[in-house]
């Protein structure tokens, strides 16, 4: 960053501070990761200068020789990764991807059946605080058993038969288990609904071959971000199983429907990330993410701590800190932050506390696995977490140990 350093020391110093924070602390937020230097270079490239409204071959500005090539390359790689016929790589984020799908497939007032926020769903699955909840009608399903994580598929079917949703949305941002894609698809077929899976959290696990792909069960559409387990730049994407009407409607909904010019530098970085995800190393990475999360869960289990669903089958863990350590989610987040472990407070199923100070925390292993942690290091991190959660005064002491560990595992810049 030599130019930035010379021209604007103020900004340079802030970014430098963030780099140090990322380097010396542990990133345990399950929706974050470290990108490769190649992804970063593409993100910082001259493509940031270019306007490209439209789609390859059909743009509203001149000078698209290279933007068309990069978008087509990203699309081809995305299709190969997820085994589908169409991809829209323009959504600026996961929320945009979900909203684009609603506008493509629904009329105002139509119903979407999605997962309850406190049971793991996402704001864009129709929480009343969102703008989309004023346009569409969102109804919710939940887990049947919070201790095992089993979704109440019978209730889901009953709600679907009663409410006649046009979309059944399977997906989550805080659920530590796998969903039964087939059950969702069967219920959707019974009521004539589209099947949409929001795989933002598990996209990397799917393309790495360690979680099932909803397209294998006939899902119509997948939405995702590109920066979580997929380990790419911040951004979103929509994948459509078949070329045809749904794909056309989705393209129109994104542009000109509700986005303007796509961010071509991000699309270039998405192409780089997809290239990385197509390598065999990525499959090993994905498998290790889950092994690492399960190693952490074992330590919490031995401690007798209460994890929502009793453990994890993916990259994340939800811990009830009030029951286990007599700390609210906000208190736990703060203490662990002071110890150099970044994670987030999170509501747990049917939480009686507010989202700003809920009953639990959410953490996971995508970033530390990129850092090359294996089960041994993850078990150690879980033990340090417990030490701090039992006695918040230990935060400073643990921070030093984490700094030492981080020195041994500097976050890597080159992956392939
Ligand atoms: N903000 C993301 C997460 O942390 O899960 C979801 O969009």
mmCIF file of C-alpha atoms in Angstrom, residues 29-292:
data_model
loop_
_atom_site.group_PDB
_atom_site.id
_atom_site.type_symbol
_atom_site.label_atom_id
_atom_site.label_comp_id
_atom_site.label_asym_id
_atom_site.label_seq_id
_atom_site.Cartn_x
_atom_site.Cartn_y
_atom_site.Cartn_z
ATOM 1 C CA UNK A 29 -17.095 -15.168 13.343
ATOM 2 C CA UNK A 30 -18.437 -18.052 11.238
ATOM 3 C CA UNK A 31 -19.383 -15.805 8.313
ATOM 4 C CA UNK A 32 -15.881 -14.358 7.917
ATOM 5 C CA UNK A 33 -12.727 -15.661 6.296
ATOM 6 C CA UNK A 34 -9.343 -14.564 4.929
ATOM 7 C CA UNK A 35 -9.090 -14.174 1.151
ATOM 8 C CA UNK A 36 -5.998 -14.954 -0.874
ATOM 9 C CA UNK A 37 -3.660 -12.266 -2.148
ATOM 10 C CA UNK A 38 -4.904 -13.090 -5.666
ATOM 11 C CA UNK A 39 -8.498 -12.325 -4.645
ATOM 12 C CA UNK A 40 -7.321 -9.099 -3.023
ATOM 13 C CA UNK A 41 -5.386 -8.033 -6.120
ATOM 14 C CA UNK A 42 -8.428 -8.583 -8.334
ATOM 15 C CA UNK A 43 -10.561 -6.599 -5.866
ATOM 16 C CA UNK A 44 -8.098 -3.711 -5.990
ATOM 17 C CA UNK A 45 -7.753 -3.787 -9.805
ATOM 18 C CA UNK A 46 -8.607 -1.213 -12.498
ATOM 19 C CA UNK A 47 -11.965 -2.928 -12.969
ATOM 20 C CA UNK A 48 -13.184 -0.703 -10.138
ATOM 21 C CA UNK A 49 -13.123 2.143 -12.713
ATOM 22 C CA UNK A 50 -15.646 0.582 -15.059
ATOM 23 C CA UNK A 51 -19.427 0.898 -15.436
ATOM 24 C CA UNK A 52 -21.069 -2.180 -16.994
ATOM 25 C CA UNK A 53 -24.850 -1.992 -16.612
ATOM 26 C CA UNK A 54 -26.430 -4.921 -18.385
ATOM 27 C CA UNK A 55 -25.069 -8.383 -19.012
ATOM 28 C CA UNK A 56 -22.239 -9.705 -21.224
ATOM 29 C CA UNK A 57 -23.026 -8.840 -24.854
ATOM 30 C CA UNK A 58 -25.894 -6.507 -23.821
ATOM 31 C CA UNK A 59 -24.452 -3.490 -22.015
ATOM 32 C CA UNK A 60 -25.526 0.126 -21.826
ATOM 33 C CA UNK A 61 -21.982 1.567 -21.946
ATOM 34 C CA UNK A 62 -19.079 1.054 -24.351
ATOM 35 C CA UNK A 63 -15.655 -0.400 -23.587
ATOM 36 C CA UNK A 64 -16.850 -3.799 -22.374
ATOM 37 C CA UNK A 65 -14.309 -6.040 -24.089
ATOM 38 C CA UNK A 66 -12.706 -7.144 -20.841
ATOM 39 C CA UNK A 67 -15.642 -6.793 -18.453
ATOM 40 C CA UNK A 68 -17.654 -9.193 -20.642
ATOM 41 C CA UNK A 69 -14.796 -11.677 -20.543
ATOM 42 C CA UNK A 70 -14.425 -11.516 -16.776
ATOM 43 C CA UNK A 71 -18.158 -11.803 -16.075
ATOM 44 C CA UNK A 72 -18.495 -14.758 -18.467
ATOM 45 C CA UNK A 73 -15.534 -16.457 -16.820
ATOM 46 C CA UNK A 74 -17.041 -15.965 -13.346
ATOM 47 C CA UNK A 75 -20.386 -17.340 -14.583
ATOM 48 C CA UNK A 76 -18.799 -20.416 -16.188
ATOM 49 C CA UNK A 77 -16.783 -21.215 -13.072
ATOM 50 C CA UNK A 78 -19.816 -20.693 -10.797
ATOM 51 C CA UNK A 79 -21.905 -23.075 -12.931
ATOM 52 C CA UNK A 80 -19.178 -25.697 -12.816
ATOM 53 C CA UNK A 81 -18.792 -25.355 -9.047
ATOM 54 C CA UNK A 82 -22.475 -25.742 -8.229
ATOM 55 C CA UNK A 83 -23.433 -27.983 -11.160
ATOM 56 C CA UNK A 84 -26.184 -25.795 -12.599
ATOM 57 C CA UNK A 85 -27.105 -24.194 -15.911
ATOM 58 C CA UNK A 86 -27.280 -20.502 -15.028
ATOM 59 C CA UNK A 87 -25.561 -18.087 -12.639
ATOM 60 C CA UNK A 88 -26.008 -14.400 -11.917
ATOM 61 C CA UNK A 89 -22.795 -13.090 -10.339
ATOM 62 C CA UNK A 90 -23.919 -9.453 -10.042
ATOM 63 C CA UNK A 91 -25.666 -9.301 -6.614
ATOM 64 C CA UNK A 92 -23.696 -6.959 -4.410
ATOM 65 C CA UNK A 93 -24.337 -9.108 -1.353
ATOM 66 C CA UNK A 94 -26.381 -11.974 0.020
ATOM 67 C CA UNK A 95 -29.291 -9.716 0.965
ATOM 68 C CA UNK A 96 -29.456 -8.424 -2.611
ATOM 69 C CA UNK A 97 -29.424 -11.985 -3.913
ATOM 70 C CA UNK A 98 -32.398 -12.944 -1.717
ATOM 71 C CA UNK A 99 -34.335 -9.776 -2.474
ATOM 72 C CA UNK A 100 -33.661 -10.229 -6.212
ATOM 73 C CA UNK A 101 -35.162 -13.720 -6.059
ATOM 74 C CA UNK A 102 -38.282 -12.457 -4.252
ATOM 75 C CA UNK A 103 -38.825 -9.728 -6.836
ATOM 76 C CA UNK A 104 -38.260 -12.218 -9.660
ATOM 77 C CA UNK A 105 -40.612 -14.935 -8.479
ATOM 78 C CA UNK A 106 -43.270 -13.152 -6.415
ATOM 79 C CA UNK A 107 -45.974 -10.528 -6.713
ATOM 80 C CA UNK A 108 -46.579 -8.141 -3.791
ATOM 81 C CA UNK A 109 -48.529 -9.963 -1.086
ATOM 82 C CA UNK A 110 -47.282 -13.435 -2.073
ATOM 83 C CA UNK A 111 -46.125 -15.746 0.687
ATOM 84 C CA UNK A 112 -42.648 -17.073 1.498
ATOM 85 C CA UNK A 113 -42.110 -19.809 4.073
ATOM 86 C CA UNK A 114 -38.715 -19.336 5.746
ATOM 87 C CA UNK A 115 -36.877 -20.233 8.931
ATOM 88 C CA UNK A 116 -37.587 -18.277 12.105
ATOM 89 C CA UNK A 117 -34.750 -15.850 12.914
ATOM 90 C CA UNK A 118 -34.179 -17.121 16.454
ATOM 91 C CA UNK A 119 -34.077 -20.703 15.155
ATOM 92 C CA UNK A 120 -31.318 -19.831 12.693
ATOM 93 C CA UNK A 121 -32.962 -17.909 9.823
ATOM 94 C CA UNK A 122 -31.761 -14.591 8.443
ATOM 95 C CA UNK A 123 -33.249 -11.090 8.476
ATOM 96 C CA UNK A 124 -33.791 -11.300 4.701
ATOM 97 C CA UNK A 125 -35.896 -14.405 5.208
ATOM 98 C CA UNK A 126 -38.614 -11.974 6.175
ATOM 99 C CA UNK A 127 -38.074 -10.549 9.628
ATOM 100 C CA UNK A 128 -40.660 -7.837 10.400
ATOM 101 C CA UNK A 129 -37.936 -5.149 10.689
ATOM 102 C CA UNK A 130 -37.015 -5.518 6.989
ATOM 103 C CA UNK A 131 -38.453 -3.473 4.112
ATOM 104 C CA UNK A 132 -39.324 -6.646 2.174
ATOM 105 C CA UNK A 133 -41.664 -7.745 4.947
ATOM 106 C CA UNK A 134 -43.850 -4.774 3.978
ATOM 107 C CA UNK A 135 -44.117 -6.122 0.416
ATOM 108 C CA UNK A 136 -44.310 -9.884 0.787
ATOM 109 C CA UNK A 137 -45.963 -12.108 3.350
ATOM 110 C CA UNK A 138 -43.437 -14.151 5.338
ATOM 111 C CA UNK A 139 -44.415 -17.109 7.470
ATOM 112 C CA UNK A 140 -41.978 -19.136 9.535
ATOM 113 C CA UNK A 141 -41.032 -22.655 10.490
ATOM 114 C CA UNK A 142 -38.898 -23.717 13.454
ATOM 115 C CA UNK A 143 -36.922 -26.569 14.934
ATOM 116 C CA UNK A 144 -38.987 -29.298 16.541
ATOM 117 C CA UNK A 145 -36.265 -30.148 19.010
ATOM 118 C CA UNK A 146 -33.777 -27.444 19.958
ATOM 119 C CA UNK A 147 -31.563 -30.013 21.673
ATOM 120 C CA UNK A 148 -31.059 -32.061 18.474
ATOM 121 C CA UNK A 149 -31.725 -29.411 15.836
ATOM 122 C CA UNK A 150 -34.346 -31.487 14.081
ATOM 123 C CA UNK A 151 -36.537 -29.245 11.935
ATOM 124 C CA UNK A 152 -40.258 -29.729 12.412
ATOM 125 C CA UNK A 153 -40.957 -30.973 8.882
ATOM 126 C CA UNK A 154 -44.515 -32.007 9.815
ATOM 127 C CA UNK A 155 -45.277 -28.500 11.022
ATOM 128 C CA UNK A 156 -43.536 -27.092 7.939
ATOM 129 C CA UNK A 157 -45.813 -29.192 5.707
ATOM 130 C CA UNK A 158 -48.929 -28.158 7.635
ATOM 131 C CA UNK A 159 -48.000 -24.469 7.367
ATOM 132 C CA UNK A 160 -47.264 -24.917 3.656
ATOM 133 C CA UNK A 161 -50.639 -26.607 3.025
ATOM 134 C CA UNK A 162 -52.421 -23.817 4.922
ATOM 135 C CA UNK A 163 -50.486 -20.760 3.718
ATOM 136 C CA UNK A 164 -49.751 -21.879 0.135
ATOM 137 C CA UNK A 165 -46.339 -20.171 -0.117
ATOM 138 C CA UNK A 166 -45.000 -19.387 -3.555
ATOM 139 C CA UNK A 167 -41.440 -19.911 -2.274
ATOM 140 C CA UNK A 168 -40.209 -22.357 0.329
ATOM 141 C CA UNK A 169 -36.889 -21.015 1.537
ATOM 142 C CA UNK A 170 -34.416 -23.420 3.108
ATOM 143 C CA UNK A 171 -31.342 -21.859 4.634
ATOM 144 C CA UNK A 172 -29.885 -20.179 7.660
ATOM 145 C CA UNK A 173 -27.246 -17.978 9.159
ATOM 146 C CA UNK A 174 -27.156 -19.520 12.629
ATOM 147 C CA UNK A 175 -28.017 -23.214 12.469
ATOM 148 C CA UNK A 176 -25.325 -25.812 13.200
ATOM 149 C CA UNK A 177 -26.855 -28.803 11.389
ATOM 150 C CA UNK A 178 -27.616 -29.951 7.859
ATOM 151 C CA UNK A 179 -31.049 -29.464 6.332
ATOM 152 C CA UNK A 180 -32.938 -32.297 4.660
ATOM 153 C CA UNK A 181 -33.196 -30.835 1.140
ATOM 154 C CA UNK A 182 -35.383 -33.708 -0.059
ATOM 155 C CA UNK A 183 -38.033 -33.062 2.585
ATOM 156 C CA UNK A 184 -38.169 -29.384 1.617
ATOM 157 C CA UNK A 185 -38.472 -30.286 -2.055
ATOM 158 C CA UNK A 186 -41.228 -32.868 -1.459
ATOM 159 C CA UNK A 187 -43.303 -30.367 0.540
ATOM 160 C CA UNK A 188 -42.733 -27.635 -2.064
ATOM 161 C CA UNK A 189 -43.853 -29.998 -4.849
ATOM 162 C CA UNK A 190 -46.988 -30.862 -2.903
ATOM 163 C CA UNK A 191 -48.020 -27.191 -2.676
ATOM 164 C CA UNK A 192 -46.548 -26.039 -6.009
ATOM 165 C CA UNK A 193 -43.918 -23.721 -4.494
ATOM 166 C CA UNK A 194 -40.509 -22.772 -5.836
ATOM 167 C CA UNK A 195 -37.593 -24.176 -3.820
ATOM 168 C CA UNK A 196 -34.898 -21.670 -2.920
ATOM 169 C CA UNK A 197 -31.921 -22.528 -0.696
ATOM 170 C CA UNK A 198 -29.920 -19.743 0.929
ATOM 171 C CA UNK A 199 -26.556 -21.505 1.200
ATOM 172 C CA UNK A 200 -24.509 -18.422 2.092
ATOM 173 C CA UNK A 201 -22.981 -20.062 5.146
ATOM 174 C CA UNK A 202 -22.295 -23.477 3.647
ATOM 175 C CA UNK A 203 -21.482 -22.675 -0.003
ATOM 176 C CA UNK A 204 -17.836 -23.641 0.545
ATOM 177 C CA UNK A 205 -18.873 -26.884 2.237
ATOM 178 C CA UNK A 206 -21.115 -27.768 -0.715
ATOM 179 C CA UNK A 207 -18.556 -27.066 -3.429
ATOM 180 C CA UNK A 208 -15.862 -28.742 -1.318
ATOM 181 C CA UNK A 209 -18.021 -31.873 -1.450
ATOM 182 C CA UNK A 210 -18.616 -32.221 2.295
ATOM 183 C CA UNK A 211 -22.255 -31.080 2.361
ATOM 184 C CA UNK A 212 -25.021 -32.050 -0.040
ATOM 185 C CA UNK A 213 -25.959 -29.783 -2.925
ATOM 186 C CA UNK A 214 -29.669 -28.792 -2.940
ATOM 187 C CA UNK A 215 -29.583 -28.965 -6.763
ATOM 188 C CA UNK A 216 -29.092 -32.728 -6.443
ATOM 189 C CA UNK A 217 -32.600 -32.776 -4.944
ATOM 190 C CA UNK A 218 -34.118 -30.608 -7.655
ATOM 191 C CA UNK A 219 -34.048 -27.188 -5.955
ATOM 192 C CA UNK A 220 -34.831 -24.352 -8.380
ATOM 193 C CA UNK A 221 -32.532 -21.637 -7.053
ATOM 194 C CA UNK A 222 -29.605 -21.164 -4.656
ATOM 195 C CA UNK A 223 -28.569 -17.808 -3.227
ATOM 196 C CA UNK A 224 -25.238 -17.235 -1.546
ATOM 197 C CA UNK A 225 -22.615 -14.785 -0.502
ATOM 198 C CA UNK A 226 -19.108 -15.345 -1.809
ATOM 199 C CA UNK A 227 -17.120 -14.350 1.271
ATOM 200 C CA UNK A 228 -17.968 -16.922 3.929
ATOM 201 C CA UNK A 229 -16.898 -20.580 3.648
ATOM 202 C CA UNK A 230 -16.429 -19.950 -0.095
ATOM 203 C CA UNK A 231 -13.531 -17.646 0.860
ATOM 204 C CA UNK A 232 -13.963 -15.011 -1.832
ATOM 205 C CA UNK A 233 -14.547 -11.257 -1.947
ATOM 206 C CA UNK A 234 -17.564 -9.692 -0.273
ATOM 207 C CA UNK A 235 -20.506 -10.171 -2.599
ATOM 208 C CA UNK A 236 -23.470 -12.274 -3.557
ATOM 209 C CA UNK A 237 -24.571 -14.637 -6.300
ATOM 210 C CA UNK A 238 -27.684 -16.454 -7.516
ATOM 211 C CA UNK A 239 -27.487 -19.922 -9.066
ATOM 212 C CA UNK A 240 -30.357 -21.321 -11.092
ATOM 213 C CA UNK A 241 -30.675 -25.040 -11.806
ATOM 214 C CA UNK A 242 -31.975 -24.642 -15.364
ATOM 215 C CA UNK A 243 -31.734 -22.102 -18.132
ATOM 216 C CA UNK A 244 -35.232 -20.822 -18.835
ATOM 217 C CA UNK A 245 -37.985 -18.653 -17.391
ATOM 218 C CA UNK A 246 -36.776 -18.560 -13.779
ATOM 219 C CA UNK A 247 -33.267 -17.617 -14.884
ATOM 220 C CA UNK A 248 -34.573 -14.857 -17.160
ATOM 221 C CA UNK A 249 -36.802 -13.429 -14.422
ATOM 222 C CA UNK A 250 -33.918 -13.409 -11.947
ATOM 223 C CA UNK A 251 -31.548 -11.640 -14.345
ATOM 224 C CA UNK A 252 -34.203 -8.974 -14.972
ATOM 225 C CA UNK A 253 -34.926 -8.560 -11.270
ATOM 226 C CA UNK A 254 -31.253 -7.906 -10.488
ATOM 227 C CA UNK A 255 -30.700 -5.593 -13.438
ATOM 228 C CA UNK A 256 -32.538 -3.377 -14.250
ATOM 229 C CA UNK A 257 -34.903 -4.458 -11.444
ATOM 230 C CA UNK A 258 -33.146 -3.163 -8.420
ATOM 231 C CA UNK A 259 -29.378 -2.931 -8.879
ATOM 232 C CA UNK A 260 -27.422 -0.531 -11.058
ATOM 233 C CA UNK A 261 -23.904 -1.091 -12.354
ATOM 234 C CA UNK A 262 -22.325 -4.353 -11.221
ATOM 235 C CA UNK A 263 -19.049 -4.090 -9.315
ATOM 236 C CA UNK A 264 -16.717 -5.568 -11.918
ATOM 237 C CA UNK A 265 -13.692 -5.632 -9.607
ATOM 238 C CA UNK A 266 -15.688 -7.822 -7.226
ATOM 239 C CA UNK A 267 -16.832 -10.017 -10.101
ATOM 240 C CA UNK A 268 -13.193 -10.495 -11.135
ATOM 241 C CA UNK A 269 -12.357 -11.434 -7.548
ATOM 242 C CA UNK A 270 -15.319 -13.839 -7.501
ATOM 243 C CA UNK A 271 -13.873 -15.495 -10.621
ATOM 244 C CA UNK A 272 -10.527 -15.900 -8.831
ATOM 245 C CA UNK A 273 -12.204 -17.346 -5.737
ATOM 246 C CA UNK A 274 -14.221 -19.797 -7.878
ATOM 247 C CA UNK A 275 -10.963 -20.862 -9.541
ATOM 248 C CA UNK A 276 -9.504 -21.568 -6.102
ATOM 249 C CA UNK A 277 -12.639 -23.438 -5.018
ATOM 250 C CA UNK A 278 -12.364 -25.687 -8.091
ATOM 251 C CA UNK A 279 -8.995 -27.055 -6.910
ATOM 252 C CA UNK A 280 -8.700 -30.316 -4.923
ATOM 253 C CA UNK A 281 -7.095 -28.358 -2.038
ATOM 254 C CA UNK A 282 -10.402 -26.638 -1.462
ATOM 255 C CA UNK A 283 -12.129 -29.957 -0.733
ATOM 256 C CA UNK A 284 -9.513 -30.658 1.938
ATOM 257 C CA UNK A 285 -10.030 -27.196 3.405
ATOM 258 C CA UNK A 286 -13.819 -27.685 3.617
ATOM 259 C CA UNK A 287 -13.485 -31.061 5.305
ATOM 260 C CA UNK A 288 -11.059 -29.576 7.842
ATOM 261 C CA UNK A 289 -13.475 -26.704 8.623
ATOM 262 C CA UNK A 290 -16.021 -29.251 9.875
ATOM 263 C CA UNK A 291 -13.470 -31.393 11.731
ATOM 264 C CA UNK A 292 -12.220 -28.277 13.496
#
